[in-house]
Coordinates of C-alpha atoms and ligand atoms in Angstrom, one line a residue:
M1 CA 102.5 108.4 84.2
T2 CA 103.6 105.1 82.8
L3 CA 107.2 106.0 82.2
P4 CA 109.8 103.3 82.9
L5 CA 112.0 103.5 85.9
E6 CA 115.2 104.1 83.8
I7 CA 113.7 107.4 82.4
L8 CA 112.2 108.6 85.8
S9 CA 115.6 108.0 87.5
E10 CA 117.3 110.2 84.9
A11 CA 114.6 112.9 85.4
L12 CA 115.1 112.8 89.2
Q13 CA 118.9 113.0 88.8
S14 CA 118.8 115.9 86.4
G15 CA 116.3 117.8 88.6
D16 CA 113.6 117.7 85.8
T17 CA 111.3 116.3 88.5
S18 CA 111.4 115.7 92.3
A19 CA 110.5 112.7 94.4
E20 CA 107.7 114.7 95.9
A21 CA 106.2 115.7 92.5
L22 CA 106.5 112.1 91.3
L23 CA 104.8 110.9 94.4
S24 CA 102.0 113.4 94.0
A25 CA 101.5 112.5 90.4
M26 CA 101.3 108.8 91.4
R27 CA 98.9 109.6 94.2
S28 CA 96.5 111.5 91.8
R29 CA 96.7 108.5 89.4
V30 CA 95.7 106.2 92.2
D31 CA 93.0 108.5 93.3
N32 CA 91.6 108.6 89.7
I33 CA 91.6 105.0 88.7
E34 CA 92.0 102.8 91.8
G35 CA 88.3 102.6 92.4
K36 CA 88.0 100.9 89.0
V37 CA 91.3 98.8 89.0
R38 CA 91.5 97.9 92.8
A39 CA 95.1 96.8 92.6
F40 CA 95.9 97.6 96.4
V41 CA 94.9 96.0 99.6
N42 CA 96.2 99.1 101.3
T43 CA 98.1 102.3 100.4
H44 CA 100.6 104.3 102.5
F45 CA 101.0 107.6 100.9
S46 CA 101.1 109.6 104.1
E47 CA 104.1 107.6 105.3
A48 CA 105.6 108.0 101.8
Y49 CA 105.5 111.8 101.6
P50 CA 108.1 112.6 104.3
K51 CA 110.5 109.9 102.7
A52 CA 110.1 111.6 99.3
K53 CA 110.8 115.0 100.8
H54 CA 113.8 113.6 102.6
M55 CA 115.1 112.1 99.5
D56 CA 114.7 115.5 97.6
H57 CA 116.6 117.2 100.6
L58 CA 119.4 114.8 100.3
R59 CA 119.7 115.2 96.6
K60 CA 119.7 119.0 96.9
K61 CA 122.6 118.7 99.3
G62 CA 124.5 116.6 96.7
E63 CA 124.6 113.4 99.0
P64 CA 125.2 110.2 97.3
L65 CA 121.8 108.4 96.7
G66 CA 120.7 104.9 95.9
S67 CA 119.9 103.8 92.4
L68 CA 116.1 103.8 93.2
A69 CA 116.0 107.1 95.2
G70 CA 112.6 108.6 95.2
I71 CA 111.0 105.9 92.9
P72 CA 107.3 104.9 94.2
I73 CA 106.8 101.3 94.2
A74 CA 104.3 98.5 95.2
I75 CA 104.8 95.3 97.1
K76 CA 102.8 92.2 96.9
D77 CA 100.9 91.6 100.1
N78 CA 102.7 88.3 100.9
I79 CA 106.1 90.2 101.3
C80 CA 106.5 91.5 104.9
V81 CA 107.0 95.3 105.3
K82 CA 107.5 96.4 108.9
G83 CA 104.5 98.1 110.3
M84 CA 102.3 97.8 107.2
P85 CA 99.7 95.0 107.2
T86 CA 100.7 91.9 105.3
T87 CA 97.6 90.0 104.8
C88 CA 98.3 87.6 101.9
S89 CA 94.8 88.6 100.8
S90 CA 93.5 86.2 103.6
E91 CA 91.0 86.6 106.5
I92 CA 93.4 84.7 108.7
L93 CA 96.2 87.3 108.4
K94 CA 93.9 90.3 107.9
N95 CA 95.1 92.2 111.0
Y96 CA 98.7 90.9 110.9
R97 CA 101.5 93.6 111.0
P98 CA 105.0 92.0 110.6
P99 CA 107.6 93.2 113.2
Y100 CA 110.3 93.0 110.5
N101 CA 111.1 93.7 106.9
A102 CA 111.7 91.1 104.2
T103 CA 115.3 91.2 103.0
V104 CA 114.1 92.4 99.5
V105 CA 112.3 95.4 101.2
E106 CA 115.4 96.3 103.2
K107 CA 117.4 96.3 100.0
L108 CA 114.9 98.3 98.1
E109 CA 114.5 100.9 100.9
A110 CA 118.3 101.0 101.1
A111 CA 118.4 102.0 97.4
G112 CA 115.8 104.7 98.1
A113 CA 112.6 103.2 96.7
I114 CA 109.4 104.4 98.4
I115 CA 106.7 102.0 99.1
V116 CA 103.2 103.4 98.4
G117 CA 101.1 100.2 98.8
K118 CA 100.6 96.5 99.3
T119 CA 99.0 94.8 96.3
N120 CA 96.1 92.3 96.1
M121 CA 96.7 88.7 95.2
D122 CA 95.2 85.2 95.3
E123 CA 94.9 84.1 98.9
F124 CA 98.4 82.8 99.9
A125 CA 99.4 83.1 96.2
M126 CA 97.2 80.2 95.3
G127 CA 95.5 81.1 91.9
S128 CA 95.8 82.5 88.6
S129 CA 93.4 85.4 88.4
T130 CA 93.5 87.2 91.8
E131 CA 89.8 86.1 92.2
N132 CA 90.9 84.0 95.2
S133 CA 91.6 87.2 97.3
A134 CA 89.4 87.1 100.4
F135 CA 88.8 90.8 99.9
F136 CA 87.9 91.8 96.4
N137 CA 88.8 91.3 92.7
T138 CA 91.5 93.3 90.9
R139 CA 90.6 94.2 87.3
N140 CA 92.7 94.1 84.3
P141 CA 93.6 97.9 83.3
W142 CA 93.2 96.7 79.6
N143 CA 89.6 95.6 80.1
L144 CA 87.9 96.0 83.4
E145 CA 85.8 92.9 82.8
R146 CA 88.8 90.8 82.7
V147 CA 91.1 89.3 85.3
P148 CA 94.6 90.7 85.7
G149 CA 96.0 87.2 86.1
G150 CA 97.4 85.9 89.3
S151 CA 98.5 85.4 91.9
S152 CA 100.5 88.7 91.7
G153 CA 97.4 90.3 89.9
G154 CA 97.5 93.5 92.0
S155 CA 101.2 94.0 91.4
A156 CA 100.9 93.6 87.6
A157 CA 97.6 95.8 87.4
A158 CA 99.3 98.6 89.5
V159 CA 102.3 98.7 87.1
A160 CA 100.4 98.5 83.9
A161 CA 97.8 101.2 85.1
G162 CA 100.6 103.6 86.2
E163 CA 100.0 103.2 90.0
A164 CA 103.5 102.2 90.8
V165 CA 106.7 102.4 88.8
F166 CA 107.4 98.8 89.4
A167 CA 106.2 96.2 91.9
L168 CA 107.5 93.0 93.5
G169 CA 105.6 89.8 93.0
S170 CA 106.3 86.1 93.9
D171 CA 106.2 83.2 91.5
T172 CA 105.7 79.6 92.6
G173 CA 104.3 78.3 89.4
G174 CA 103.9 81.3 87.3
S175 CA 102.5 84.1 89.5
I176 CA 104.8 86.8 88.2
R177 CA 105.0 85.8 84.6
Q178 CA 101.3 85.1 83.8
P179 CA 99.9 88.3 85.3
A180 CA 102.7 90.3 83.6
S181 CA 101.5 88.6 80.3
F182 CA 97.8 89.4 80.9
C183 CA 98.7 93.0 81.8
G184 CA 101.2 93.7 79.0
I185 CA 104.2 94.3 81.1
V186 CA 107.5 92.6 81.9
G187 CA 107.7 90.0 84.7
L188 CA 110.9 88.3 85.8
K189 CA 111.1 85.2 87.9
P190 CA 114.8 84.9 88.9
T191 CA 116.6 81.6 89.5
Y192 CA 115.6 79.8 92.7
G193 CA 118.1 81.1 95.3
R194 CA 119.1 84.3 93.4
V195 CA 116.9 86.4 95.6
S196 CA 116.3 86.0 99.4
R197 CA 112.9 84.6 100.4
Y198 CA 113.3 85.9 103.9
G199 CA 110.1 87.7 104.8
L200 CA 108.1 86.2 101.9
V201 CA 105.1 84.3 103.3
A202 CA 105.9 80.7 102.3
F203 CA 103.7 78.8 100.0
G204 CA 105.8 76.0 98.3
S205 CA 109.1 76.7 99.7
S206 CA 111.2 74.8 97.1
L207 CA 109.4 76.6 94.3
D208 CA 108.8 80.2 95.6
Q209 CA 110.9 83.0 94.2
I210 CA 110.5 86.8 94.5
G211 CA 110.9 88.9 91.4
P212 CA 110.1 92.4 89.7
L213 CA 107.1 93.3 87.6
T214 CA 108.3 96.3 85.5
R215 CA 107.5 98.5 82.4
S216 CA 110.7 97.5 80.5
V217 CA 113.4 94.8 80.4
K218 CA 116.0 97.3 81.5
D219 CA 113.9 98.1 84.5
A220 CA 113.7 94.4 85.4
A221 CA 117.5 94.2 85.1
I222 CA 117.9 97.3 87.4
V223 CA 115.5 95.9 90.2
L224 CA 117.1 92.5 90.0
G225 CA 120.5 94.0 90.6
V226 CA 119.1 95.6 93.7
I227 CA 117.2 92.7 95.3
A228 CA 119.6 89.8 94.3
G229 CA 122.4 88.4 96.5
H230 CA 123.3 86.3 99.3
D231 CA 121.3 86.5 102.5
P232 CA 122.4 84.7 105.6
K233 CA 118.7 84.6 106.8
D234 CA 117.8 82.4 103.9
S235 CA 119.9 79.1 103.7
T236 CA 118.7 78.5 100.1
C237 CA 120.0 81.8 98.9
S238 CA 123.1 81.5 96.6
T239 CA 126.4 83.1 97.4
L240 CA 127.2 83.8 93.8
P241 CA 128.2 87.4 93.1
V242 CA 125.5 89.8 91.6
P243 CA 126.8 91.1 88.3
D244 CA 125.6 94.4 86.7
Y245 CA 122.6 93.1 84.8
T246 CA 122.2 96.2 82.7
A247 CA 125.7 96.1 81.4
G248 CA 125.4 93.6 78.6
L249 CA 121.8 94.3 77.5
N250 CA 122.8 96.0 74.3
K251 CA 125.0 93.1 72.9
D252 CA 123.5 91.6 69.8
I253 CA 122.1 88.1 69.8
R254 CA 123.3 86.7 66.4
G255 CA 124.0 83.2 66.8
C256 CA 121.8 82.7 69.7
K257 CA 120.0 79.3 69.8
L258 CA 116.4 79.2 70.9
A259 CA 114.4 76.1 71.5
V260 CA 110.6 75.7 71.4
P261 CA 109.2 72.6 73.2
K262 CA 106.6 70.9 70.8
E263 CA 104.7 69.6 73.9
L264 CA 103.8 73.2 74.9
Y265 CA 103.6 74.8 71.5
E266 CA 101.1 72.1 70.3
N267 CA 99.0 72.1 73.4
P268 CA 95.4 72.3 72.2
G269 CA 94.6 74.9 74.9
V270 CA 96.7 77.6 73.1
E271 CA 94.5 80.2 71.5
E272 CA 94.9 81.0 67.9
S273 CA 95.8 84.6 68.5
V274 CA 98.4 83.6 71.0
R275 CA 100.0 81.1 68.6
K276 CA 100.0 83.6 65.8
S277 CA 101.8 86.3 68.1
F278 CA 104.2 83.6 69.1
D279 CA 105.0 82.6 65.5
E280 CA 105.6 86.3 64.7
A281 CA 108.0 86.5 67.7
L282 CA 109.9 83.5 66.4
K283 CA 110.3 85.4 63.0
T284 CA 111.5 88.6 64.8
Y285 CA 114.1 86.5 66.6
Q286 CA 115.2 84.9 63.3
A287 CA 115.5 88.5 61.8
L288 CA 117.8 89.4 64.7
G289 CA 120.1 86.4 63.8
A290 CA 118.9 83.9 66.3
S291 CA 117.9 80.3 65.3
C292 CA 114.7 78.7 66.5
E293 CA 114.3 74.9 66.7
F294 CA 111.5 72.8 67.8
I295 CA 112.4 70.0 70.2
S296 CA 110.6 67.5 72.4
M297 CA 110.4 67.7 76.2
K298 CA 108.3 64.8 77.1
S299 CA 108.3 65.2 80.7
F300 CA 106.5 68.6 80.3
D301 CA 103.3 66.7 79.8
Y302 CA 103.5 65.7 83.4
A303 CA 104.6 69.0 84.9
L304 CA 101.2 70.3 85.9
S305 CA 100.2 67.2 87.6
T306 CA 103.4 67.0 89.4
Y307 CA 103.1 70.7 90.6
Y308 CA 99.7 70.0 91.9
V309 CA 101.1 67.3 94.2
I310 CA 104.3 69.0 95.3
A311 CA 103.0 72.7 95.8
P312 CA 100.0 71.6 97.8
A313 CA 102.3 69.2 100.0
E314 CA 104.6 72.0 100.8
A315 CA 101.7 74.5 101.3
S316 CA 99.9 72.1 103.7
S317 CA 103.0 72.0 105.8
N318 CA 103.7 75.7 105.6
L319 CA 100.1 76.7 106.6
E320 CA 100.2 74.6 109.8
R321 CA 101.5 77.6 111.5
Y322 CA 98.1 79.4 111.3
D323 CA 96.6 77.8 114.4
G324 CA 94.9 80.8 116.0
V325 CA 97.6 80.8 118.7
R326 CA 100.7 82.5 117.4
Y327 CA 99.3 85.1 115.1
G328 CA 96.4 85.8 112.8
L329 CA 92.7 85.3 113.3
R330 CA 91.5 83.5 116.4
V331 CA 87.9 82.3 116.7
P332 CA 87.5 81.4 120.4
A333 CA 85.9 78.0 121.4
D334 CA 85.7 75.7 124.6
T335 CA 88.6 73.5 123.7
L336 CA 92.0 74.2 122.1
K337 CA 91.1 71.7 119.4
A338 CA 87.9 73.4 118.6
M339 CA 89.5 76.8 118.6
I340 CA 92.1 75.7 116.0
C341 CA 89.4 74.1 113.9
N342 CA 87.2 77.2 114.0
S343 CA 90.1 79.7 113.3
R344 CA 91.2 77.7 110.3
S345 CA 87.7 77.1 109.0
K346 CA 86.8 80.7 109.1
G347 CA 90.2 82.0 108.2
F348 CA 91.1 80.1 105.0
G349 CA 89.2 80.4 101.8
Q350 CA 88.1 77.5 99.6
E351 CA 91.1 77.2 97.3
V352 CA 93.5 77.3 100.3
K353 CA 91.5 74.6 101.9
R354 CA 91.5 72.5 98.8
R355 CA 95.3 72.7 98.6
I356 CA 95.7 71.8 102.3
L357 CA 93.5 68.7 101.9
T358 CA 95.4 67.6 98.7
G359 CA 98.7 68.3 100.4
V360 CA 98.0 66.3 103.5
F361 CA 96.6 63.4 101.3
V362 CA 99.6 63.1 99.1
L363 CA 101.9 63.2 102.2
S364 CA 100.0 60.6 104.3
A365 CA 101.7 57.3 105.0
G366 CA 99.4 55.4 102.7
Y367 CA 99.8 57.6 99.6
Y368 CA 103.2 59.1 100.0
D369 CA 105.0 56.7 97.7
A370 CA 102.3 56.7 95.1
Y371 CA 101.9 60.5 94.8
Y372 CA 104.7 62.7 96.6
L373 CA 107.6 60.4 95.8
K374 CA 106.5 59.9 92.2
A375 CA 106.1 63.6 91.8
Q376 CA 109.6 64.2 93.1
Q377 CA 110.9 61.7 90.6
V378 CA 109.1 63.4 87.7
R379 CA 110.5 66.7 89.0
T380 CA 114.0 65.2 88.5
L381 CA 113.2 64.2 85.0
I382 CA 112.0 67.7 84.1
T383 CA 115.2 69.1 85.5
R384 CA 117.2 66.6 83.4
E385 CA 115.4 67.5 80.3
Y386 CA 116.2 71.2 80.8
N387 CA 119.8 70.3 81.5
E388 CA 119.9 68.3 78.2
A389 CA 118.3 71.1 76.2
F390 CA 120.7 73.7 77.6
K391 CA 123.7 71.7 76.4
R392 CA 122.6 72.8 72.8
F393 CA 120.5 75.9 73.3
D394 CA 120.8 79.3 75.0
A395 CA 117.1 79.7 75.9
I396 CA 113.7 78.0 75.7
I397 CA 110.7 80.1 74.4
T398 CA 107.0 79.5 74.7
P399 CA 103.9 81.7 75.0
T400 CA 103.7 82.8 78.7
A401 CA 100.1 81.6 79.0
P402 CA 97.8 79.7 76.6
T403 CA 95.3 82.5 76.4
V404 CA 94.9 86.2 76.9
A405 CA 93.2 87.6 80.1
F406 CA 90.0 85.8 80.6
E407 CA 86.7 87.1 82.0
I408 CA 86.1 87.7 85.7
G409 CA 84.1 84.7 86.8
E410 CA 84.8 82.6 83.7
K411 CA 87.0 80.0 85.4
S412 CA 86.5 80.6 89.1
S413 CA 84.1 77.7 89.5
D414 CA 86.3 75.2 87.5
P415 CA 89.7 74.7 89.4
I416 CA 91.1 72.5 86.6
A417 CA 90.5 75.1 84.0
M418 CA 92.2 77.7 86.2
Y419 CA 95.1 75.4 86.8
L420 CA 95.6 75.0 83.1
S421 CA 96.5 78.6 82.6
D422 CA 99.9 77.9 84.2
I423 CA 100.8 75.1 81.9
M424 CA 103.6 77.0 80.2
T425 CA 105.1 78.5 83.4
I426 CA 105.1 75.6 85.9
P427 CA 107.8 73.5 84.4
V428 CA 110.3 76.4 85.0
N429 CA 109.6 76.4 88.8
M430 CA 110.1 72.7 89.0
A431 CA 113.7 73.1 87.6
G432 CA 114.2 76.5 89.5
L433 CA 115.3 78.3 86.4
P434 CA 115.2 82.1 85.5
S435 CA 112.4 83.0 83.3
I436 CA 110.9 86.2 81.9
S437 CA 107.6 87.3 80.3
I438 CA 107.6 90.2 77.9
P439 CA 104.9 91.8 75.7
C440 CA 104.8 90.2 72.2
G441 CA 101.3 91.1 70.8
F442 CA 97.6 91.9 71.3
S443 CA 94.4 90.1 70.6
A444 CA 91.2 92.3 70.6
G445 CA 93.0 94.8 72.8
L446 CA 94.4 92.3 75.3
P447 CA 98.1 91.9 75.8
I448 CA 100.0 88.5 74.9
G449 CA 103.2 87.6 76.6
L450 CA 106.3 85.7 75.4
Q451 CA 108.2 83.5 77.9
I452 CA 112.0 83.1 77.7
T453 CA 113.7 80.6 80.1
G454 CA 117.4 80.7 80.7
K455 CA 120.1 78.8 82.4
A456 CA 120.4 78.8 86.1
F457 CA 121.9 82.0 87.4
E458 CA 122.4 83.3 83.9
E459 CA 119.9 86.1 84.3
A460 CA 122.2 88.6 82.4
A461 CA 122.1 86.3 79.2
L462 CA 118.3 85.9 79.5
L463 CA 117.8 89.6 79.9
K464 CA 119.9 90.3 76.9
I465 CA 117.6 88.0 74.7
A466 CA 114.5 89.6 76.1
Y467 CA 115.9 93.1 75.5
A468 CA 116.8 92.5 71.9
F469 CA 113.2 91.5 71.2
E470 CA 111.8 94.5 73.1
Q471 CA 114.0 96.9 71.1
A472 CA 112.9 95.3 67.8
T473 CA 109.1 95.6 68.7
E474 CA 106.6 98.3 69.9
Y475 CA 104.3 96.2 72.0
H476 CA 105.8 97.5 75.2
K477 CA 105.0 101.1 74.3
K478 CA 101.2 100.6 74.2
E479 CA 99.3 101.8 77.4
P480 CA 95.9 100.8 78.6
D481 CA 93.3 103.5 78.7
V482 CA 91.9 103.2 82.0
P483 CA 88.7 105.3 82.6
S484 CA 88.7 107.6 85.7
V485 CA 86.4 107.0 88.5
S486 CA 83.7 109.7 87.9
A487 CA 82.6 112.0 90.7
S488 CA 79.3 110.2 90.9
E489 CA 80.9 106.9 91.4
E490 CA 83.0 107.9 94.3
Ligands
LIG501 N1 98.6 79.5 89.7 C1 99.5 78.7 90.4 C2 98.9 78.2 91.7 O1 97.8 78.5 91.9 C3 100.8 79.4 90.7 C4 100.7 80.4 91.8 C5 102.0 81.0 92.1 O2 103.0 81.1 91.3 N2 102.1 81.6 93.3 O3 99.4 77.5 92.5

């Protein structure tokens, strides 16, 4: 049940399977293992069945169907789907049902995809392990004692475990790529502005981007083609035309120039097994005719600190709307001020409060220049360094994360240790670039990811470089062996 979208679409088109059969298979998979993995905050199979049947009916009649017709998918629970709860894995939005669809959801449904559930995440996408969910932990399908990564951990676990053909996630500082790396699948963060953010619950608005978590690079190309494109409802969304991202995948990459930033490669936090797999990946690329050169990107040393000023600043402003008045949790009190205070105190978890406090501090009149303004200046330096590098190179490659999936509970009491797991992914968001994580190895049965970052709006070139590696290696073919929930455990 972990076949990629490209194969399943063909099977649907040729009549080898039906949307209904595919949905039933997905449902029994979910019934079998979800009690162990816990990828979903809620599932929606009963609404999905009539849609699948309708799709089969149209296909039989020979009606033209969208490219995702009958494909069961999952959506991170910070992306609005009309009528389904959108909780952001937070108490404050626990009972919120959006009255509208996110633009990406409109596009996926127009292409025929069928949403089977909303996936667990770190509360408001703040975290790297999905342990900040207010509801429960999601487990890594490769080892149930380990985290799936985060914040899109539910989406990554669902795809890796065969509970959805693909899923959408959001990436503010690595939340698509790092869980993809931990769960052994493909995760693509598109260029900032390539995909509409309308209907994505805002965290850091200048950093957030929606993207796919898939089982293959080609699948990522197919899904990006569906969700990308201009949206008048998001003023930061680009008007550039959307190319066919699958068209050039097969082209060879001889002469392609790859750069490895020393600052990240030499980071002492990088585990030996990760470094080894990464070195192997460099050799694979060289064998494919690409060149790999180590370069220095000094500003990267400051990227993490800069992110933890800018992202909380934006979050503190974005989260002001949860006041117990307009929507979400309300804890009654005698005065308006006490009601707002009680609602936010009860509704937000510890990490979210930490971010709000940091955010209002760095934006306060006395500290704005010292922190927020400085961080914005460093952000410009990071962007400049990327621009310089892209004058000479086609892509920048690093491991996606310094480690493999860590144990549940290992870092949850140490925020700084948790923040360090995004050291490789965060610089990319600062510059708004497209970046992909693909499987490049295993250590003690746990997947390792390779991160490739490309030029702005050149996802097609980035996907080609990723595809060449995938075709030359076998890592993406391995599947986790998830034990079923036994009858006695149910
Ligand atoms: N882990 C990072 C954070 O906690 C990034 C999260 C994300 O990309 N949404 O902010």
